[in-house]
Coordinates of N, CA and C in Angstrom, one line a residue:
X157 N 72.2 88.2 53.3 CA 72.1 89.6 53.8 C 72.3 90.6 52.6
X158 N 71.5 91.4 52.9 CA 72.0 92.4 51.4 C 71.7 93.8 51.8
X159 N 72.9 94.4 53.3 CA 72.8 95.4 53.7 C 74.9 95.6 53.1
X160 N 75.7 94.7 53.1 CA 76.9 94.8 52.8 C 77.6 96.4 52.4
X161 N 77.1 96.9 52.7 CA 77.9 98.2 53.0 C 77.4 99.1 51.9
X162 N 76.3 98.7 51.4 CA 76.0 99.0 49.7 C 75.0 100.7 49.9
X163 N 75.0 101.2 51.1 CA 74.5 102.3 51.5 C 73.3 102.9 50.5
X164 N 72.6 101.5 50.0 CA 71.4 102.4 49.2 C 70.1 102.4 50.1
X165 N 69.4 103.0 50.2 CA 67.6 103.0 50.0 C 67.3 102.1 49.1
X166 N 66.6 100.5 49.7 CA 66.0 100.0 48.5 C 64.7 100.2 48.5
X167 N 63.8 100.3 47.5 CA 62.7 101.0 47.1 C 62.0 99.9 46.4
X168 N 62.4 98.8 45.7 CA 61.5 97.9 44.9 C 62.3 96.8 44.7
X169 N 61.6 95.2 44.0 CA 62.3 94.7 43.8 C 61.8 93.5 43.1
X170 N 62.4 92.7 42.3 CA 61.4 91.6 41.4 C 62.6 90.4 41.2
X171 N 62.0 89.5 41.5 CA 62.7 88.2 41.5 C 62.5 87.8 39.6
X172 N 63.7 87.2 38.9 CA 63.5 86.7 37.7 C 63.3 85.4 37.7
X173 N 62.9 84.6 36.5 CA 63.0 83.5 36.6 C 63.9 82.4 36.8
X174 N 65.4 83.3 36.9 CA 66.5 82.5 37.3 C 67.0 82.0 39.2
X175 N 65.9 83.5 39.3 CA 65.9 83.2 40.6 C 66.6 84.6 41.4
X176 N 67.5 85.3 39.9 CA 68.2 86.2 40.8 C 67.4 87.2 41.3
X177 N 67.4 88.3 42.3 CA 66.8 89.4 42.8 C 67.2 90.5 42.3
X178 N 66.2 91.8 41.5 CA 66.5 92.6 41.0 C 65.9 93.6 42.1
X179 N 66.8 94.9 42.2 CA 66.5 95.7 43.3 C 66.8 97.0 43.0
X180 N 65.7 97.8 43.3 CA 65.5 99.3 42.9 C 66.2 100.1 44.0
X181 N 67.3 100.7 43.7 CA 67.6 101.5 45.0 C 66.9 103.3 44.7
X182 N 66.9 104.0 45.7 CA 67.0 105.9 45.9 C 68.3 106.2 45.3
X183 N 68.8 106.6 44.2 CA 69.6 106.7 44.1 C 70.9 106.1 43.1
X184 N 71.5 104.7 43.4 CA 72.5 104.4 43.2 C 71.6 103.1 42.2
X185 N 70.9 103.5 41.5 CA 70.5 102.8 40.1 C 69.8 101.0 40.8
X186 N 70.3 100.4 39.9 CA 69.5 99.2 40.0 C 70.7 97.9 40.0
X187 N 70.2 96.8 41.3 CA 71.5 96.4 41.6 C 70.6 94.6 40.9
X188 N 71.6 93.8 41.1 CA 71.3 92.4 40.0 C 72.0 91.6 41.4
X189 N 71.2 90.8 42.3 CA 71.7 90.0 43.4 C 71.6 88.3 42.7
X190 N 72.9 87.8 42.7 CA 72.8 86.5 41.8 C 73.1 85.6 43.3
X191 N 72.2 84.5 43.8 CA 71.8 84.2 45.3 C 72.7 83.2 45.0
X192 N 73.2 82.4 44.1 CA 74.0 81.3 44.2 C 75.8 81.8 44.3
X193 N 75.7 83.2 43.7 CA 77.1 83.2 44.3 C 77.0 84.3 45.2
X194 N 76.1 84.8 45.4 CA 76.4 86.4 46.8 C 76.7 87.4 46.1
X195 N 76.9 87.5 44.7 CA 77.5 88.9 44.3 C 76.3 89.7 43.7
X196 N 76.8 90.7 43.5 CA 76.1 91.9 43.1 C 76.6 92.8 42.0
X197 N 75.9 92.7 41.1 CA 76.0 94.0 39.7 C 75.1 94.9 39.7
X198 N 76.2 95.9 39.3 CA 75.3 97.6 39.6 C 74.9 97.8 38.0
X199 N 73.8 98.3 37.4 CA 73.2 98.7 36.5 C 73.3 100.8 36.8
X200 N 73.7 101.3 36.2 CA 73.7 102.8 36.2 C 73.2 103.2 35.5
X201 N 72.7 104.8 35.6 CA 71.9 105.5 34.3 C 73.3 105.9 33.2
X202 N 73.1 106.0 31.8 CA 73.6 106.0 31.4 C 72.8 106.3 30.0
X203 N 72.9 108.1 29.3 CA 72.1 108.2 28.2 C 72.0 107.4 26.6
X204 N 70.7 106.7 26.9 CA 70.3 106.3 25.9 C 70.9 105.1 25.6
X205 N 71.5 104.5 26.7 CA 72.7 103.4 26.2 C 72.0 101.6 26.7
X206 N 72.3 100.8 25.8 CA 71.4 99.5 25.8 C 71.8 99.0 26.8
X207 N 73.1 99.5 27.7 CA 73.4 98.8 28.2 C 73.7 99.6 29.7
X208 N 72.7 100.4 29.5 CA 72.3 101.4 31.1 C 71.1 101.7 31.4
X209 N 70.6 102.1 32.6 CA 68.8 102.0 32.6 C 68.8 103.6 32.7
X210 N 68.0 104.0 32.7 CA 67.4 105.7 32.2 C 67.5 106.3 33.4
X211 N 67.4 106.5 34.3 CA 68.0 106.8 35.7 C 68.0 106.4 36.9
X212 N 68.9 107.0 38.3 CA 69.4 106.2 39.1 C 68.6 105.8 40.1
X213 N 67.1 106.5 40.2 CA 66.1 106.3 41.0 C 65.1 105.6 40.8
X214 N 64.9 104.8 41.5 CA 64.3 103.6 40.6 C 62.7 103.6 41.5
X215 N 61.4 104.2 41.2 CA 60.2 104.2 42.0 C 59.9 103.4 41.7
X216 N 59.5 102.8 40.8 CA 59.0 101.6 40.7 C 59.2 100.5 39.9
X217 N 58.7 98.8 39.9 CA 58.9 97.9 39.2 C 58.2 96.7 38.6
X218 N 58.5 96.2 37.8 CA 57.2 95.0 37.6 C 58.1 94.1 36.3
X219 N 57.5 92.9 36.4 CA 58.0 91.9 35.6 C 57.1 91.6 34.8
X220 N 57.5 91.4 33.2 CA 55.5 91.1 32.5 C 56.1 89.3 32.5
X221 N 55.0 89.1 31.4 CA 54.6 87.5 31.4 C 55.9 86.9 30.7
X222 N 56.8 87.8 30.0 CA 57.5 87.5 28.7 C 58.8 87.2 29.8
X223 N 58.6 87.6 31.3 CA 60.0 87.9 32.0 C 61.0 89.2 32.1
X224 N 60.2 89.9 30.8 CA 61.0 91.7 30.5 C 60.4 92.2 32.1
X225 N 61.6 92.8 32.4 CA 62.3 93.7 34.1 C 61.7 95.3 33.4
X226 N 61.0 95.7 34.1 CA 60.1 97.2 33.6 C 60.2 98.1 34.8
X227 N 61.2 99.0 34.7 CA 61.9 100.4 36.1 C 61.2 101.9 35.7
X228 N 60.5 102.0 36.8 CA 60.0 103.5 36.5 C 60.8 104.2 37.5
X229 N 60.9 105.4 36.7 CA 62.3 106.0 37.6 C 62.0 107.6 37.5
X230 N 62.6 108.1 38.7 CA 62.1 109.4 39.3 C 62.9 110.4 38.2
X231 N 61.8 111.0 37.1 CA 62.4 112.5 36.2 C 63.5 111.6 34.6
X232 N 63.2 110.3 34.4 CA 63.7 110.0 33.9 C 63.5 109.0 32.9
X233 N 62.4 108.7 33.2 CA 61.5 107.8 32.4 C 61.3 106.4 33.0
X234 N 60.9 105.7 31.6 CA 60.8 103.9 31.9 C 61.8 103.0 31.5
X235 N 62.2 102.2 31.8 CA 63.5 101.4 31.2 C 62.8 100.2 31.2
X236 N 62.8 99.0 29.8 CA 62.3 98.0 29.5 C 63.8 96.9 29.6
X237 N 63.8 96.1 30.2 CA 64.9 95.3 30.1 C 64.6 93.6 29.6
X238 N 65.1 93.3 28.3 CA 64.7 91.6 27.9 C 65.8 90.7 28.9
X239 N 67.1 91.3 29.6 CA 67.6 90.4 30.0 C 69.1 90.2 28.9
X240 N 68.7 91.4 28.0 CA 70.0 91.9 27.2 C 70.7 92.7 26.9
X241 N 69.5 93.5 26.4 CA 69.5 95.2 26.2 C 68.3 96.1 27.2
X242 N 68.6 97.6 27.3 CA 67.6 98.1 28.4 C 67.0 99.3 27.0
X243 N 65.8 99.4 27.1 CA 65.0 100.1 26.1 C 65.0 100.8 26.8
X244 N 64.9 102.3 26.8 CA 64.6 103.6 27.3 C 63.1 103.6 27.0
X245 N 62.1 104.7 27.3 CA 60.6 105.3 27.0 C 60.7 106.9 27.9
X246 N 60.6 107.8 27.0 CA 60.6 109.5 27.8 C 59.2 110.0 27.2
X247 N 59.4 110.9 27.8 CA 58.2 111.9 27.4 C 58.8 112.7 26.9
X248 N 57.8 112.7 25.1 CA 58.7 113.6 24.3 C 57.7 114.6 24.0
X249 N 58.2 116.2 24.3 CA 56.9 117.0 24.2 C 55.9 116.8 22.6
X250 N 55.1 116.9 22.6 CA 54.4 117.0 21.0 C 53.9 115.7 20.9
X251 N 54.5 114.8 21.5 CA 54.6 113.0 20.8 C 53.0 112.8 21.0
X252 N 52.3 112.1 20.1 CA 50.7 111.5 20.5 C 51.2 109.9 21.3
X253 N 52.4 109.3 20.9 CA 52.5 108.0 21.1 C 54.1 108.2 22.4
X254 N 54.2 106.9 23.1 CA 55.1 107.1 24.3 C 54.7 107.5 25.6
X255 N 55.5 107.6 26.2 CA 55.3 107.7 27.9 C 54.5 109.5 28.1
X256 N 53.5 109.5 29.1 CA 53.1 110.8 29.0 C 53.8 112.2 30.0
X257 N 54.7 111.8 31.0 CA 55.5 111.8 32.3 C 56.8 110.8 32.7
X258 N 57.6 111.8 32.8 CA 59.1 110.8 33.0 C 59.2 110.5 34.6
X259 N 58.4 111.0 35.2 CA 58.4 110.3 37.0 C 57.2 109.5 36.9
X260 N 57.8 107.8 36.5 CA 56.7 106.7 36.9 C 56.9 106.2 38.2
X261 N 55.4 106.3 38.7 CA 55.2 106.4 40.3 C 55.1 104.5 40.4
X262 N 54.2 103.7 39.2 CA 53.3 102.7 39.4 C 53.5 102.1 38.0
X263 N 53.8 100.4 38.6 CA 53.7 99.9 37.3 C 52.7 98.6 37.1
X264 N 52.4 98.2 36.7 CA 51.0 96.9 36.5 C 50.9 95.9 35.5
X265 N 51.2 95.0 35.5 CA 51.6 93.8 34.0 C 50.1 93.1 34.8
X266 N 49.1 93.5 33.3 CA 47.6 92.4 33.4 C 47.9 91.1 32.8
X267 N 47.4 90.5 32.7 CA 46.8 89.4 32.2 C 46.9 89.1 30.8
X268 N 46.9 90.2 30.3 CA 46.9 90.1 28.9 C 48.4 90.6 28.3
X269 N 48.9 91.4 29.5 CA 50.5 91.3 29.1 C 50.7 93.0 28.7
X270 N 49.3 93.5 29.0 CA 50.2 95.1 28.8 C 50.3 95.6 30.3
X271 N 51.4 96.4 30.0 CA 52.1 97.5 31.0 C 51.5 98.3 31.1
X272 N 50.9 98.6 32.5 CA 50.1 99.8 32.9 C 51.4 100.9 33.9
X273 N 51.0 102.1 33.4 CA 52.2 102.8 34.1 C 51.4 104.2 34.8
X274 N 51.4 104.4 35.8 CA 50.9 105.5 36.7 C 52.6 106.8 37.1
X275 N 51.9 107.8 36.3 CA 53.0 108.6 36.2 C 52.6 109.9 37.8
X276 N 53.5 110.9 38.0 CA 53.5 112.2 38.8 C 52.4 112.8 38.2
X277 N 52.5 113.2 37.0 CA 51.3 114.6 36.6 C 51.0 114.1 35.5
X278 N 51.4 112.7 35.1 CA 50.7 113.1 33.4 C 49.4 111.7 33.2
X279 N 49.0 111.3 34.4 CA 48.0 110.4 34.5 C 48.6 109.1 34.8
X280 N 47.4 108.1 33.8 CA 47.9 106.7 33.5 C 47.8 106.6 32.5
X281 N 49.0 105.8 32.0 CA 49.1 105.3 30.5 C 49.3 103.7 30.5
X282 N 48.7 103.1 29.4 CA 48.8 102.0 29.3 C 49.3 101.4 27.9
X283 N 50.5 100.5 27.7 CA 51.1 100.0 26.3 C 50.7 98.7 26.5
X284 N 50.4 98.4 25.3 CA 50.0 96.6 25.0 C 51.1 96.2 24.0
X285 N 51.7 95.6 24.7 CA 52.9 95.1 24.1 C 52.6 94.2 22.6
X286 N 51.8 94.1 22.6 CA 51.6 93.0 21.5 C 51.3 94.2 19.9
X287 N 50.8 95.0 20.7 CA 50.8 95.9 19.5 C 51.5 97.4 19.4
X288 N 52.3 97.6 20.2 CA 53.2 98.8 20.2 C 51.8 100.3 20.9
X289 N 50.6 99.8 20.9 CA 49.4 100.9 20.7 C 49.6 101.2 22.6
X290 N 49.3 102.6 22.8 CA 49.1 103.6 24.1 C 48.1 103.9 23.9
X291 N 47.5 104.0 25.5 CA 46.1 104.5 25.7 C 46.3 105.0 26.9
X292 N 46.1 106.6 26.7 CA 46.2 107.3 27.8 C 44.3 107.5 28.7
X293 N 44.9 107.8 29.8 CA 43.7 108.1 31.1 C 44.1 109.2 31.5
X294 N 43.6 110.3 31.7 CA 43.7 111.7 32.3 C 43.1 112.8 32.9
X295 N 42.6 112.7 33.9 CA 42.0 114.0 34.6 C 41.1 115.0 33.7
X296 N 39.9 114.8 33.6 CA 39.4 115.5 32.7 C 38.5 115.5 31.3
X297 N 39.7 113.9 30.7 CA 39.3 114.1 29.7 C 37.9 113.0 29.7
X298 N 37.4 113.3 28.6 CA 36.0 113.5 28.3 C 35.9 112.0 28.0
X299 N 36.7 111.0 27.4 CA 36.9 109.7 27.2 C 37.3 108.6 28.0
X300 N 38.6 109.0 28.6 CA 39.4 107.8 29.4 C 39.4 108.9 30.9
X301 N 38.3 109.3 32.0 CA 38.6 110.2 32.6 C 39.2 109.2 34.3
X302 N 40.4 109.9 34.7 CA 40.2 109.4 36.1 C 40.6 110.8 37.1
X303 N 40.3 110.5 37.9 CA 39.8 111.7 38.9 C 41.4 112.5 39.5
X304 N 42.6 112.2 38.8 CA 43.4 113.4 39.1 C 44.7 112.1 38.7
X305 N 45.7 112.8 38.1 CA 46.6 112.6 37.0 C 48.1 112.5 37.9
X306 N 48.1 112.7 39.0 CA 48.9 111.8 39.8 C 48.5 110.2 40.5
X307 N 49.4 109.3 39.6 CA 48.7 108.3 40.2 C 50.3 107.7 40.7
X308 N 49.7 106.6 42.1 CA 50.6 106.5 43.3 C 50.5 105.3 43.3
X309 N 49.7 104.1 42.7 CA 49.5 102.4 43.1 C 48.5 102.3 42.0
X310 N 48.9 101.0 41.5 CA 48.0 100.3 40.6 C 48.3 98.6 40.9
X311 N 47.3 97.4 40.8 CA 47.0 96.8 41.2 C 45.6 96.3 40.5
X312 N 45.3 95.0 40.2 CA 44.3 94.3 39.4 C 43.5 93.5 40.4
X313 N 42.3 93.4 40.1 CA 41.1 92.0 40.7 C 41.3 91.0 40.1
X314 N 40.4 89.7 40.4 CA 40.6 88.6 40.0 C 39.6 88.5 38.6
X315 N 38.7 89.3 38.5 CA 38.4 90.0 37.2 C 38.9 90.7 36.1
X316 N 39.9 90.9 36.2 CA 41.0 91.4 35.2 C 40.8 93.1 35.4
X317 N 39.7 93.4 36.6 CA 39.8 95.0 36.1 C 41.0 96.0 36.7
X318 N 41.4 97.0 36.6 CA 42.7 97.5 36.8 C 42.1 97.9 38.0
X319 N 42.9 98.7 39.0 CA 42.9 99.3 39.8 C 43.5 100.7 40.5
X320 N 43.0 101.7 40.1 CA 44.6 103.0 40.2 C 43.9 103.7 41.6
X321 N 45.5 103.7 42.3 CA 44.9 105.0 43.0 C 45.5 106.2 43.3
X322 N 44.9 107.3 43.2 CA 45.8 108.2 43.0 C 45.4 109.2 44.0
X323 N 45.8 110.5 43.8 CA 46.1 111.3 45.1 C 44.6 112.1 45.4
X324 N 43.7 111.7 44.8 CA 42.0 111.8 45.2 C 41.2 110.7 45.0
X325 N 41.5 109.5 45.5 CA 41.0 108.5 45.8 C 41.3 107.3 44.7
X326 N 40.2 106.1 44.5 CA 40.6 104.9 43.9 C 39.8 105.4 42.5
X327 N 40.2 104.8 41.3 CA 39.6 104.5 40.2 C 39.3 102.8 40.1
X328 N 38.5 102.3 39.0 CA 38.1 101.1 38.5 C 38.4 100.8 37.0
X329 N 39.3 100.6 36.5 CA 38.9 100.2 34.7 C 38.9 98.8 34.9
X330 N 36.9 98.9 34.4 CA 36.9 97.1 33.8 C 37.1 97.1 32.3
X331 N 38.1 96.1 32.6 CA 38.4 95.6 31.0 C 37.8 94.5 30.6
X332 N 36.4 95.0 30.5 CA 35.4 93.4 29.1 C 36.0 93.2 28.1
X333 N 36.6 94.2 27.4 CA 36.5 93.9 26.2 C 38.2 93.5 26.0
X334 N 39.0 93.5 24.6 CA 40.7 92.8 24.5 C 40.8 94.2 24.2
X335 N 40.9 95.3 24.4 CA 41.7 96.5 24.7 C 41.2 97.5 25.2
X336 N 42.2 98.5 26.4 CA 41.6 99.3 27.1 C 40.9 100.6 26.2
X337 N 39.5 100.3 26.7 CA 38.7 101.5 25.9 C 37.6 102.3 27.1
X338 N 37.0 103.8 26.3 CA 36.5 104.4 27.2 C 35.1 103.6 28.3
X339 N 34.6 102.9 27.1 CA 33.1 102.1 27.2 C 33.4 101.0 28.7
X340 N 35.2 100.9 28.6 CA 35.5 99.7 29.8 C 35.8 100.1 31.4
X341 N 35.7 101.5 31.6 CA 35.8 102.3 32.8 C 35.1 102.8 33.5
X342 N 34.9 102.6 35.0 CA 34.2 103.2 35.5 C 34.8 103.9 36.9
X343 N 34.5 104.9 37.5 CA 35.2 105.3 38.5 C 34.4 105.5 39.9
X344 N 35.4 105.2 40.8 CA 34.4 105.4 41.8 C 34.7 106.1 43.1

C-alpha cells in the first residue's frame, strides 16, 4: 500500500532497475519506495543542491536507457538524477543552449537515448545526451515549426518517430536521419 498517511497527490512514477518505485507527488517532492523493506525516502527541492531535486511538483517523468530518473517539475525546471547526484536544467533568460521553460509538462527517452521535454509556453526541446547539443521546436518558427508551444504528452511509434501533442492538436517528428533536424518533421 502506499496511501500510509503520506497525504500526497501522486502524479507520476518510474520503476528503477532495482526494482524500487520512484514517485512524483503535487507537492511534497519526490518519494523513493524501496518494496523489499516498505520504506520510503522523501527527496525535496532544495537550490541547486546535488542532493535535492529543483522543485516540489513533480509533472512529469521518464527513465532514459542509461537508467538516469529525469523530473519535470511545475515553475522549476528539470532535475536529472544518475542515482547519486540530481543535475538541475532552468531556463536562463538570453541562454541559446538549456531548457526553454521551467514548467515541464512531458518527458520522452527515444531510442537513441535523447530526452525530449514538452514545456508550458516555451514548446519542445530536445537534448541528445550523447552530445550535450538542444534542438528546439516552436510555434512559428520557420525551421523546427509545431503548431502551438504548449505541449501536454509526448510519446513515440514503432518507427522511432516522436509524437507531441499539444493544446491545438498532434504533431509528427520523423526522425530518418541520427539527429533531430528541420528536413525530419512533419505536422499534421
Amino acid at each position: 500500500r502506499m496511501s500510509r498517511g503520506l497525504g500526497d497527490v501522486y502524479k507520476r512514477q518510474v520503476e528503477d532497475k532495482e526494482g524500487d518505485l520512484w514517485i512524483g507527488t503535487s507537492g511534497n517532492g519526490l518519494l523513493r519506495y524501496d518494496r523489499e523493506t516498505g520504506e520510503y525516502v522523501r527527496y525535496r527541492a532544495g537550490r541547486e543542491s546535488e542532493n535535492a531535486i529543483s522543485g516540489d511538483v513533480v509533472i512529469s517523468m521518464a527513465k532514459d536507457l542509461d537508467g538516469k530518473l529525469w523530473l519535470g517539475t511545475y515553475m522549476e525546471g528539470l532535475t536529472g538524477f544518475d542515482g547519486k547526484r540530481f543535475k538541475h536544467y532552468r531556463d536562463i533568460p538570453g541562454s541559446k543552449d538549456g531548457l526553454s521553460n521551467n514548467s515541464v509538462y512531458s518527458l520522452y527517452v527515444d531510442a537513441k537515448n535523447r530526452l525530449w521535454i514538452g514545456t508550458l509556453e516555451g514548446g519542445l526541446d530536445c537534448l541528445d545526451q550523447s552530445t550535450g547539443k538542444w534542438t528546439y521546436y516552436r510555434m512559428g518558427d520557420k525551421e523546427n515549426a509545431i503548431n502551438s508551444d504548449i505541449v501536454y504528452s509526448l510519446s513515440g511509434d514503432e518507427k522511432g518517430n516522436i509524437v507531441v501533442g499539444t493544446s491545438l492538436g498532434v504533431n509528427w517528428i520523423c526522425l530518418l536521419y541520427t539527429s533531430p533536424s528541420p528536413r525530419d518533421m512533419r505536422r499534421s
